[in-house]
Short mmCIF file of C-alpha atoms in Angstrom, two decimals:
data_model
loop_
_atom_site.label_atom_id
_atom_site.label_comp_id
_atom_site.label_asym_id
_atom_site.label_seq_id
_atom_site.Cartn_x
_atom_site.Cartn_y
_atom_site.Cartn_z
CA MET O 1145 159.86 83.89 104.51
CA THR O 1146 158.98 82.93 100.91
CA HIS O 1147 156.06 80.93 102.29
CA PHE O 1148 154.27 84.16 103.21
CA ARG O 1149 155.16 86.08 100.05
CA LEU O 1150 152.10 87.32 98.18
CA LYS O 1151 151.60 85.69 94.80
CA ILE O 1152 149.85 87.13 91.77
CA LEU O 1153 146.61 85.38 92.73
CA ASP O 1154 146.79 86.80 96.27
CA ARG O 1155 147.26 90.34 94.98
CA TYR O 1156 144.45 89.83 92.49
CA ILE O 1157 141.95 88.69 95.16
CA ILE O 1158 143.05 91.37 97.65
CA GLY O 1159 142.66 94.04 94.97
CA LYS O 1160 139.21 92.76 94.01
CA PHE O 1161 138.11 92.48 97.67
CA LEU O 1162 139.24 95.93 98.78
CA GLY O 1163 138.19 97.55 95.51
CA THR O 1164 134.66 96.14 95.79
CA TYR O 1165 134.57 97.13 99.47
CA VAL O 1166 135.39 100.76 98.64
CA PHE O 1167 132.93 100.73 95.72
CA ALA O 1168 130.14 99.43 97.99
CA ILE O 1169 130.89 102.14 100.56
CA VAL O 1170 130.85 104.93 97.94
CA LEU O 1171 127.61 103.64 96.40
CA ILE O 1172 125.72 103.29 99.68
CA LEU O 1173 127.06 106.60 101.02
CA ALA O 1174 125.79 108.36 97.88
CA ILE O 1175 122.33 106.91 98.52
CA THR O 1176 122.58 107.81 102.20
CA ILE O 1177 123.42 111.44 101.39
CA MET O 1178 120.31 111.75 99.23
CA PHE O 1179 118.04 110.37 101.95
CA ASP O 1180 119.70 112.47 104.64
CA VAL O 1181 119.40 115.69 102.66
CA ASN O 1182 115.74 114.94 101.96
CA GLU O 1183 115.06 114.27 105.65
CA LYS O 1184 116.94 117.27 107.06
CA LEU O 1185 116.52 119.76 104.20
CA ASP O 1186 114.90 122.47 106.37
CA SER O 1187 117.71 122.24 108.92
CA PHE O 1188 120.40 122.34 106.23
CA LEU O 1189 118.85 125.46 104.70
CA LYS O 1190 118.98 127.23 108.09
CA ALA O 1191 122.58 126.28 108.81
CA PRO O 1192 125.63 127.90 107.18
CA LEU O 1193 126.75 125.93 104.11
CA LYS O 1194 130.33 125.71 105.42
CA ALA O 1195 129.15 124.15 108.70
CA THR O 1196 126.90 121.70 106.85
CA ILE O 1197 129.73 120.48 104.63
CA PHE O 1198 132.72 120.52 107.00
CA ASP O 1199 131.12 120.01 110.44
CA TYR O 1200 128.35 117.62 109.45
CA PHE O 1201 128.86 115.68 106.22
CA LEU O 1202 132.64 115.30 106.39
CA ASN O 1203 132.17 113.79 109.87
CA PHE O 1204 128.88 111.96 109.27
CA LEU O 1205 130.04 109.95 106.25
CA PRO O 1206 133.05 108.25 107.95
CA TYR O 1207 130.85 107.61 111.00
CA PHE O 1208 128.12 105.96 108.91
CA ALA O 1209 130.60 103.96 106.83
CA ASN O 1210 132.33 102.63 109.92
CA GLN O 1211 129.06 101.73 111.64
CA PHE O 1212 128.07 99.53 108.69
CA SER O 1213 131.53 98.21 107.87
CA PRO O 1214 130.43 94.57 108.47
CA LEU O 1215 127.66 95.05 105.89
CA PHE O 1216 130.07 96.50 103.31
CA THR O 1217 132.59 93.72 104.00
CA PHE O 1218 130.01 91.01 103.49
CA ILE O 1219 128.61 92.58 100.32
CA ALA O 1220 132.11 92.93 98.88
CA VAL O 1221 133.00 89.29 99.52
CA ILE O 1222 129.69 87.96 98.22
CA PHE O 1223 129.73 90.14 95.11
CA PHE O 1224 133.21 89.55 93.73
CA THR O 1225 133.51 85.91 94.89
CA SER O 1226 130.16 85.04 93.28
CA LYS O 1227 131.43 86.63 90.08
CA LEU O 1228 134.62 84.52 90.26
CA ALA O 1229 132.57 81.37 90.86
CA ASP O 1230 130.11 82.23 88.08
CA ASN O 1231 133.03 82.58 85.65
CA SER O 1232 134.41 79.20 86.86
CA GLU O 1233 137.61 80.93 88.03
CA ILE O 1234 137.45 79.38 91.52
CA ILE O 1235 136.99 75.92 90.01
CA ALA O 1236 140.12 76.50 87.91
CA ILE O 1237 142.07 77.72 90.96
CA LEU O 1238 141.12 74.69 93.05
CA SER O 1239 141.75 72.32 90.13
CA SER O 1240 145.31 73.62 89.88
CA GLY O 1241 146.03 72.01 93.24
CA MET O 1242 145.44 74.98 95.56
CA SER O 1243 143.56 74.04 98.71
CA PHE O 1244 140.45 75.85 99.88
CA ARG O 1245 142.35 76.85 103.02
CA ARG O 1246 145.13 78.42 100.93
CA LEU O 1247 142.54 80.24 98.84
CA LEU O 1248 141.17 81.79 102.03
CA ARG O 1249 144.51 83.47 102.85
CA PRO O 1250 144.12 86.62 100.67
CA TYR O 1251 140.58 86.99 101.96
CA MET O 1252 141.83 87.03 105.56
CA ILE O 1253 144.62 89.48 104.69
CA SER O 1254 141.98 91.80 103.21
CA ALA O 1255 139.79 91.30 106.29
CA ALA O 1256 142.77 92.21 108.49
CA VAL O 1257 143.25 95.47 106.56
CA ILE O 1258 139.56 96.32 106.98
CA ALA O 1259 139.58 95.28 110.66
CA CYS O 1260 142.61 97.47 111.44
CA LEU O 1261 141.09 100.40 109.57
CA THR O 1262 137.75 99.93 111.35
CA PHE O 1263 139.37 99.79 114.77
CA VAL O 1264 141.62 102.83 114.28
CA LEU O 1265 138.71 104.87 112.95
CA SER O 1266 136.26 103.86 115.70
CA ALA O 1267 138.81 104.08 118.52
CA TYR O 1268 140.74 107.24 117.69
CA VAL O 1269 139.63 109.12 114.56
CA ILE O 1270 135.83 109.21 114.51
CA PRO O 1271 135.16 110.15 118.19
CA PRO O 1272 136.79 113.62 117.91
CA ALA O 1273 134.97 114.11 114.60
CA ASN O 1274 131.69 113.15 116.28
CA VAL O 1275 132.07 116.13 118.62
CA LYS O 1276 131.60 118.49 115.67
CA ARG O 1277 128.87 116.36 114.07
CA ILE O 1278 126.80 116.08 117.25
CA ASP O 1279 127.28 119.75 118.06
CA TYR O 1280 125.97 120.59 114.58
CA THR O 1281 122.87 118.39 114.97
CA ASN O 1282 122.19 119.80 118.45
CA THR O 1283 122.42 123.34 117.08
CA TYR O 1284 120.58 123.09 113.76
CA VAL O 1285 118.63 119.79 113.66
CA LYS O 1286 117.46 118.59 117.08
CA ASN O 1287 118.96 119.45 120.43
CA LYS O 1288 119.64 116.29 122.42
CA ARG O 1289 121.97 117.87 124.95
CA VAL O 1290 121.20 117.32 128.62
CA ASP O 1291 121.56 120.75 130.24
CA TYR O 1292 119.69 120.13 133.49
CA GLY O 1293 119.93 117.60 136.29
CA SER O 1294 118.20 117.08 139.63
CA ASN O 1295 118.85 115.01 142.74
CA ILE O 1296 122.42 114.32 141.67
CA GLN O 1297 124.43 112.15 144.02
CA LEU O 1298 127.80 110.56 143.31
CA GLN O 1299 130.96 109.45 145.04
CA VAL O 1300 133.74 111.96 144.46
CA SER O 1301 136.43 109.75 145.96
CA ASN O 1302 136.64 107.01 148.57
CA GLY O 1303 134.37 108.08 151.44
CA VAL O 1304 133.42 111.46 149.92
CA ILE O 1305 129.85 111.91 148.65
CA ALA O 1306 128.59 114.94 146.70
CA TYR O 1307 124.94 115.93 146.29
CA ILE O 1308 123.38 118.64 144.09
CA ASN O 1309 119.65 119.26 144.29
CA ARG O 1310 119.53 120.90 140.84
CA TYR O 1311 122.14 121.75 138.24
CA ASP O 1312 121.80 124.15 135.28
CA ASN O 1313 124.52 123.69 132.65
CA ASN O 1314 123.60 126.94 130.90
CA ASN O 1315 125.10 128.97 133.74
CA SER O 1316 127.26 126.13 135.15
CA THR O 1317 125.54 126.45 138.52
CA GLY O 1318 124.29 123.89 141.01
CA TYR O 1319 121.82 124.63 143.80
CA ARG O 1320 121.61 123.29 147.38
CA PHE O 1321 124.98 121.57 147.31
CA SER O 1322 126.48 119.31 149.95
CA LEU O 1323 129.77 117.44 150.26
CA GLU O 1324 130.05 114.81 152.99
CA LYS O 1325 133.23 113.07 154.11
CA PHE O 1326 133.13 109.72 155.93
CA GLU O 1327 135.85 107.85 157.79
CA ASN O 1328 135.14 104.32 159.01
CA LYS O 1329 131.49 104.87 158.05
CA LYS O 1330 131.25 107.91 160.36
CA LEU O 1331 130.50 111.41 159.14
CA VAL O 1332 133.49 113.62 159.94
CA SER O 1333 132.83 116.69 157.79
CA ARG O 1334 129.98 118.28 155.86
CA LEU O 1335 130.13 121.22 153.47
CA THR O 1336 126.84 122.82 152.37
CA ALA O 1337 126.28 125.77 150.02
CA GLN O 1338 123.29 127.51 148.54
CA THR O 1339 124.93 127.54 145.09
CA ILE O 1340 128.09 126.11 143.57
CA ARG O 1341 129.45 127.11 140.17
CA TYR O 1342 131.78 125.06 137.96
CA ASP O 1343 134.82 126.93 136.69
CA THR O 1344 137.50 124.83 134.98
CA LEU O 1345 139.75 121.87 135.76
CA HIS O 1346 137.63 120.67 138.71
CA ARG O 1347 137.54 124.15 140.25
CA TRP O 1348 134.23 124.96 141.92
CA VAL O 1349 133.11 128.17 143.62
CA ALA O 1350 130.70 127.72 146.54
CA ARG O 1351 128.50 130.65 147.66
CA ASP O 1352 126.95 131.12 151.11
CA TYR O 1353 128.65 128.04 152.46
CA MET O 1354 128.90 126.36 155.83
CA ILE O 1355 131.44 123.72 156.91
CA ARG O 1356 130.71 121.49 159.88
CA ASP O 1357 133.59 119.38 161.26
CA PHE O 1358 132.61 116.60 163.67
CA LYS O 1359 135.32 115.74 166.20
CA GLY O 1360 133.92 113.26 168.65
CA THR O 1361 131.29 115.02 170.72
CA ARG O 1362 132.44 118.46 169.51
CA GLU O 1363 131.36 120.25 166.36
CA GLU O 1364 133.16 123.11 164.66
CA ILE O 1365 131.27 125.40 162.28
CA ARG O 1366 132.72 127.76 159.70
CA ARG O 1367 130.70 130.06 157.45
CA GLY O 1368 131.47 132.33 154.52
CA THR O 1369 130.16 133.93 151.37
CA ARG O 1370 132.64 132.46 148.87
CA LEU O 1371 134.85 129.38 148.86
CA ASP O 1372 137.15 128.36 145.97
CA THR O 1373 137.67 124.62 146.15
CA ILE O 1374 138.88 121.66 144.10
CA ILE O 1375 136.34 118.85 143.71
CA PRO O 1376 137.34 116.11 141.22
CA ILE O 1377 134.02 116.03 139.37
CA GLU O 1378 132.74 117.91 136.34
CA PRO O 1379 129.29 118.35 134.75
CA ARG O 1380 129.85 115.62 132.16
CA ASP O 1381 130.07 113.11 135.02
CA PHE O 1382 126.37 113.53 135.79
CA LEU O 1383 124.86 115.30 132.75
CA ILE O 1384 124.98 112.37 130.34
CA SER O 1385 123.55 112.98 126.87
CA LYS O 1386 122.42 110.25 124.49
CA ASN O 1387 125.46 110.39 122.17
CA ASP O 1388 128.23 111.24 124.63
CA HIS O 1389 129.79 107.78 124.32
CA GLU O 1390 130.37 108.39 120.59
CA THR O 1391 132.62 111.39 121.29
CA MET O 1392 135.22 109.51 123.38
CA THR O 1393 138.25 107.63 122.14
CA THR O 1394 138.56 104.04 123.35
CA PRO O 1395 141.18 104.85 126.07
CA ASP O 1396 138.98 107.75 127.24
CA LEU O 1397 135.97 105.44 127.32
CA ALA O 1398 137.80 102.89 129.47
CA GLU O 1399 138.94 105.58 131.89
CA TYR O 1400 135.50 107.20 132.02
CA ILE O 1401 133.74 103.88 132.72
CA ALA O 1402 136.16 103.06 135.55
CA HIS O 1403 135.69 106.50 137.13
CA GLN O 1404 131.90 106.38 136.84
CA LYS O 1405 131.73 102.93 138.41
CA MET O 1406 133.87 104.16 141.30
CA ARG O 1407 131.48 107.09 141.75
CA GLY O 1408 128.41 104.87 141.74
CA VAL O 1409 126.87 106.31 138.57
CA ALA O 1410 124.27 103.89 137.22
CA ASN O 1411 123.48 105.07 133.68
CA ILE O 1412 126.73 104.15 131.92
CA LYS O 1413 125.49 101.08 130.01
CA GLY O 1414 125.67 102.99 126.74
CA PHE O 1415 129.36 103.71 127.32
CA GLU O 1416 130.14 100.08 128.16
CA ILE O 1417 128.21 98.86 125.11
CA GLU O 1418 130.11 101.29 122.85
CA TYR O 1419 133.44 100.18 124.31
CA HIS O 1420 132.88 96.47 123.71
CA LYS O 1421 131.12 97.08 120.39
CA ARG O 1422 134.28 98.61 118.90
CA PHE O 1423 136.24 95.40 119.52
CA ALA O 1424 133.37 93.14 118.45
CA MET O 1425 132.93 95.03 115.16
CA THR O 1426 136.64 94.60 114.45
CA ALA O 1427 136.39 90.82 114.84
CA ALA O 1428 133.26 90.77 112.66
CA ALA O 1429 135.36 91.56 109.57
CA PHE O 1430 137.03 88.13 109.79
CA ILE O 1431 133.87 86.20 110.67
CA LEU O 1432 131.72 87.67 107.91
CA THR O 1433 134.54 87.29 105.38
CA VAL O 1434 134.68 83.54 106.02
CA ILE O 1435 130.89 83.23 105.80
CA GLY O 1436 130.72 85.25 102.59
CA MET O 1437 133.56 83.37 100.94
CA ALA O 1438 132.17 79.95 101.91
CA LEU O 1439 128.68 80.87 100.66
CA SER O 1440 129.68 82.27 97.30
CA SER O 1441 132.66 80.12 96.30
CA ARG O 1442 130.48 77.51 94.60
CA LYS O 1443 128.27 77.88 91.58
CA VAL O 1444 124.57 77.74 92.41
CA LYS O 1445 121.52 77.44 90.18
CA GLY O 1446 120.22 80.84 91.21
CA GLY O 1447 123.44 82.47 90.04
CA MET O 1448 125.13 85.49 91.60
CA GLY O 1449 121.80 87.12 92.50
CA LEU O 1450 120.92 84.33 94.94
CA ASN O 1451 124.28 84.62 96.70
CA ILE O 1452 123.94 88.39 96.99
CA GLY O 1453 120.40 87.98 98.38
CA ILE O 1454 121.58 85.47 101.00
CA GLY O 1455 124.52 87.73 101.85
CA LEU O 1456 122.31 90.77 102.38
CA VAL O 1457 119.96 88.80 104.63
CA LEU O 1458 122.82 87.48 106.76
CA SER O 1459 124.64 90.82 107.01
CA PHE O 1460 121.50 92.75 107.95
CA SER O 1461 120.56 90.03 110.42
CA TYR O 1462 124.00 90.40 112.04
CA ILE O 1463 123.53 94.15 112.50
CA LEU O 1464 119.96 93.62 113.75
CA PHE O 1465 121.11 90.90 116.13
CA MET O 1466 123.77 93.19 117.59
CA THR O 1467 121.13 95.90 118.10
CA VAL O 1468 118.80 93.45 119.84
CA THR O 1469 121.49 92.09 122.17
CA SER O 1470 122.49 95.64 123.14
CA THR O 1471 118.96 96.12 124.53
CA PHE O 1472 119.58 93.06 126.74
CA ALA O 1473 122.58 94.86 128.25
CA ILE O 1474 120.63 98.10 128.75
CA SER O 1475 117.84 96.23 130.53
CA GLY O 1476 120.36 94.44 132.75
CA MET O 1477 119.61 90.95 131.39
CA THR O 1478 123.27 90.44 130.52
CA SER O 1479 126.58 92.29 130.68
CA PRO O 1480 127.60 94.63 127.81
CA LEU O 1481 130.62 92.41 127.07
CA ILE O 1482 128.49 89.30 126.56
CA ALA O 1483 125.78 91.22 124.71
CA MET O 1484 128.22 92.58 122.13
CA TRP O 1485 129.99 89.26 121.58
CA ILE O 1486 126.91 87.00 121.35
CA PRO O 1487 126.42 87.77 117.61
CA ASN O 1488 130.11 87.06 116.93
CA ILE O 1489 129.97 83.75 118.80
CA ILE O 1490 126.87 82.59 116.93
CA TYR O 1491 128.14 83.75 113.55
CA THR O 1492 131.53 82.12 114.21
CA ILE O 1493 129.72 78.80 114.55
CA ILE O 1494 127.89 79.50 111.28
CA ALA O 1495 131.23 80.39 109.65
CA VAL O 1496 132.87 77.13 110.78
CA VAL O 1497 129.95 75.02 109.50
CA LEU O 1498 129.84 76.79 106.12
CA TYR O 1499 133.63 76.64 105.74
CA ARG O 1500 133.70 72.89 106.34
CA ARG O 1501 130.88 72.32 103.86
CA ALA O 1502 132.53 74.49 101.21
CA SER O 1503 135.99 72.94 101.60
CA HIS O 1504 134.80 69.38 101.02
#
């Protein structure tokens, strides 16, 4: 047990790492607020001040910080490690008999803290907060909600297909609705209605309906003006807005993706990318910590500024690379899982090479 006890040096490095990480976040968020206010000033002036502060900024800042957590991690490692190296502190530590591998331990402990924080925020905390943030932007900045749909067709359950010619989310009403049930690839029942309105908890109200039951060569027809029925679909299953995937917790995302695949919905790439991205971003904390530590642990002629420059280039290239690979998944060139982990795989190789060079 004493082997894993934190020593003074471990606590010192962990404190410097996490302290610089928080400082970098606060500094960049302050700059971000200024740019954001300048860009959306007209919208902020129209909105109530309370909504702007509590619904937008208090939810936007954690979202932004978590999105760029790899950048902040890398900057923190590069900055304080370069300072240690520039003051010859790392040379003194290694000269005392400590191995480079042992020196890496407090860095990885710090990375684990950041990785856990990043995952909990992205998986459980930020999605509910995004509901308020996105609702604010849709109301006062730019409405990106999808309130209309046409030619909607999806599988409700095994062998049951629903079709809506047009759906208006403003009045929760679909027009020219049909629900077909198949058994052994044969149509056994068909419900049609002029309109169908969504109530709550999968309750739908069909108006001017007709039900046709096919029993061999016979056909039974029932008609009516109103039919209360349970259909296990809801508008969010087919009215998919741009940022919907950001409002779901990770368990909700997994369940939603499975349901949508079962129903034959095609445009769920964004949800799959978001799901795998949350895990990939968590692993990035460890990878970028190793790269940053290996790069900045030695004195260089250019001093700390050169290390920080290299670190910024690598961290921004990582974020850019992840953005580029996500477009591959959207276009169908690769799966979302592979697309989100390609940057981590490549940067892991870079981390191993740099670590070996730095430790010898």
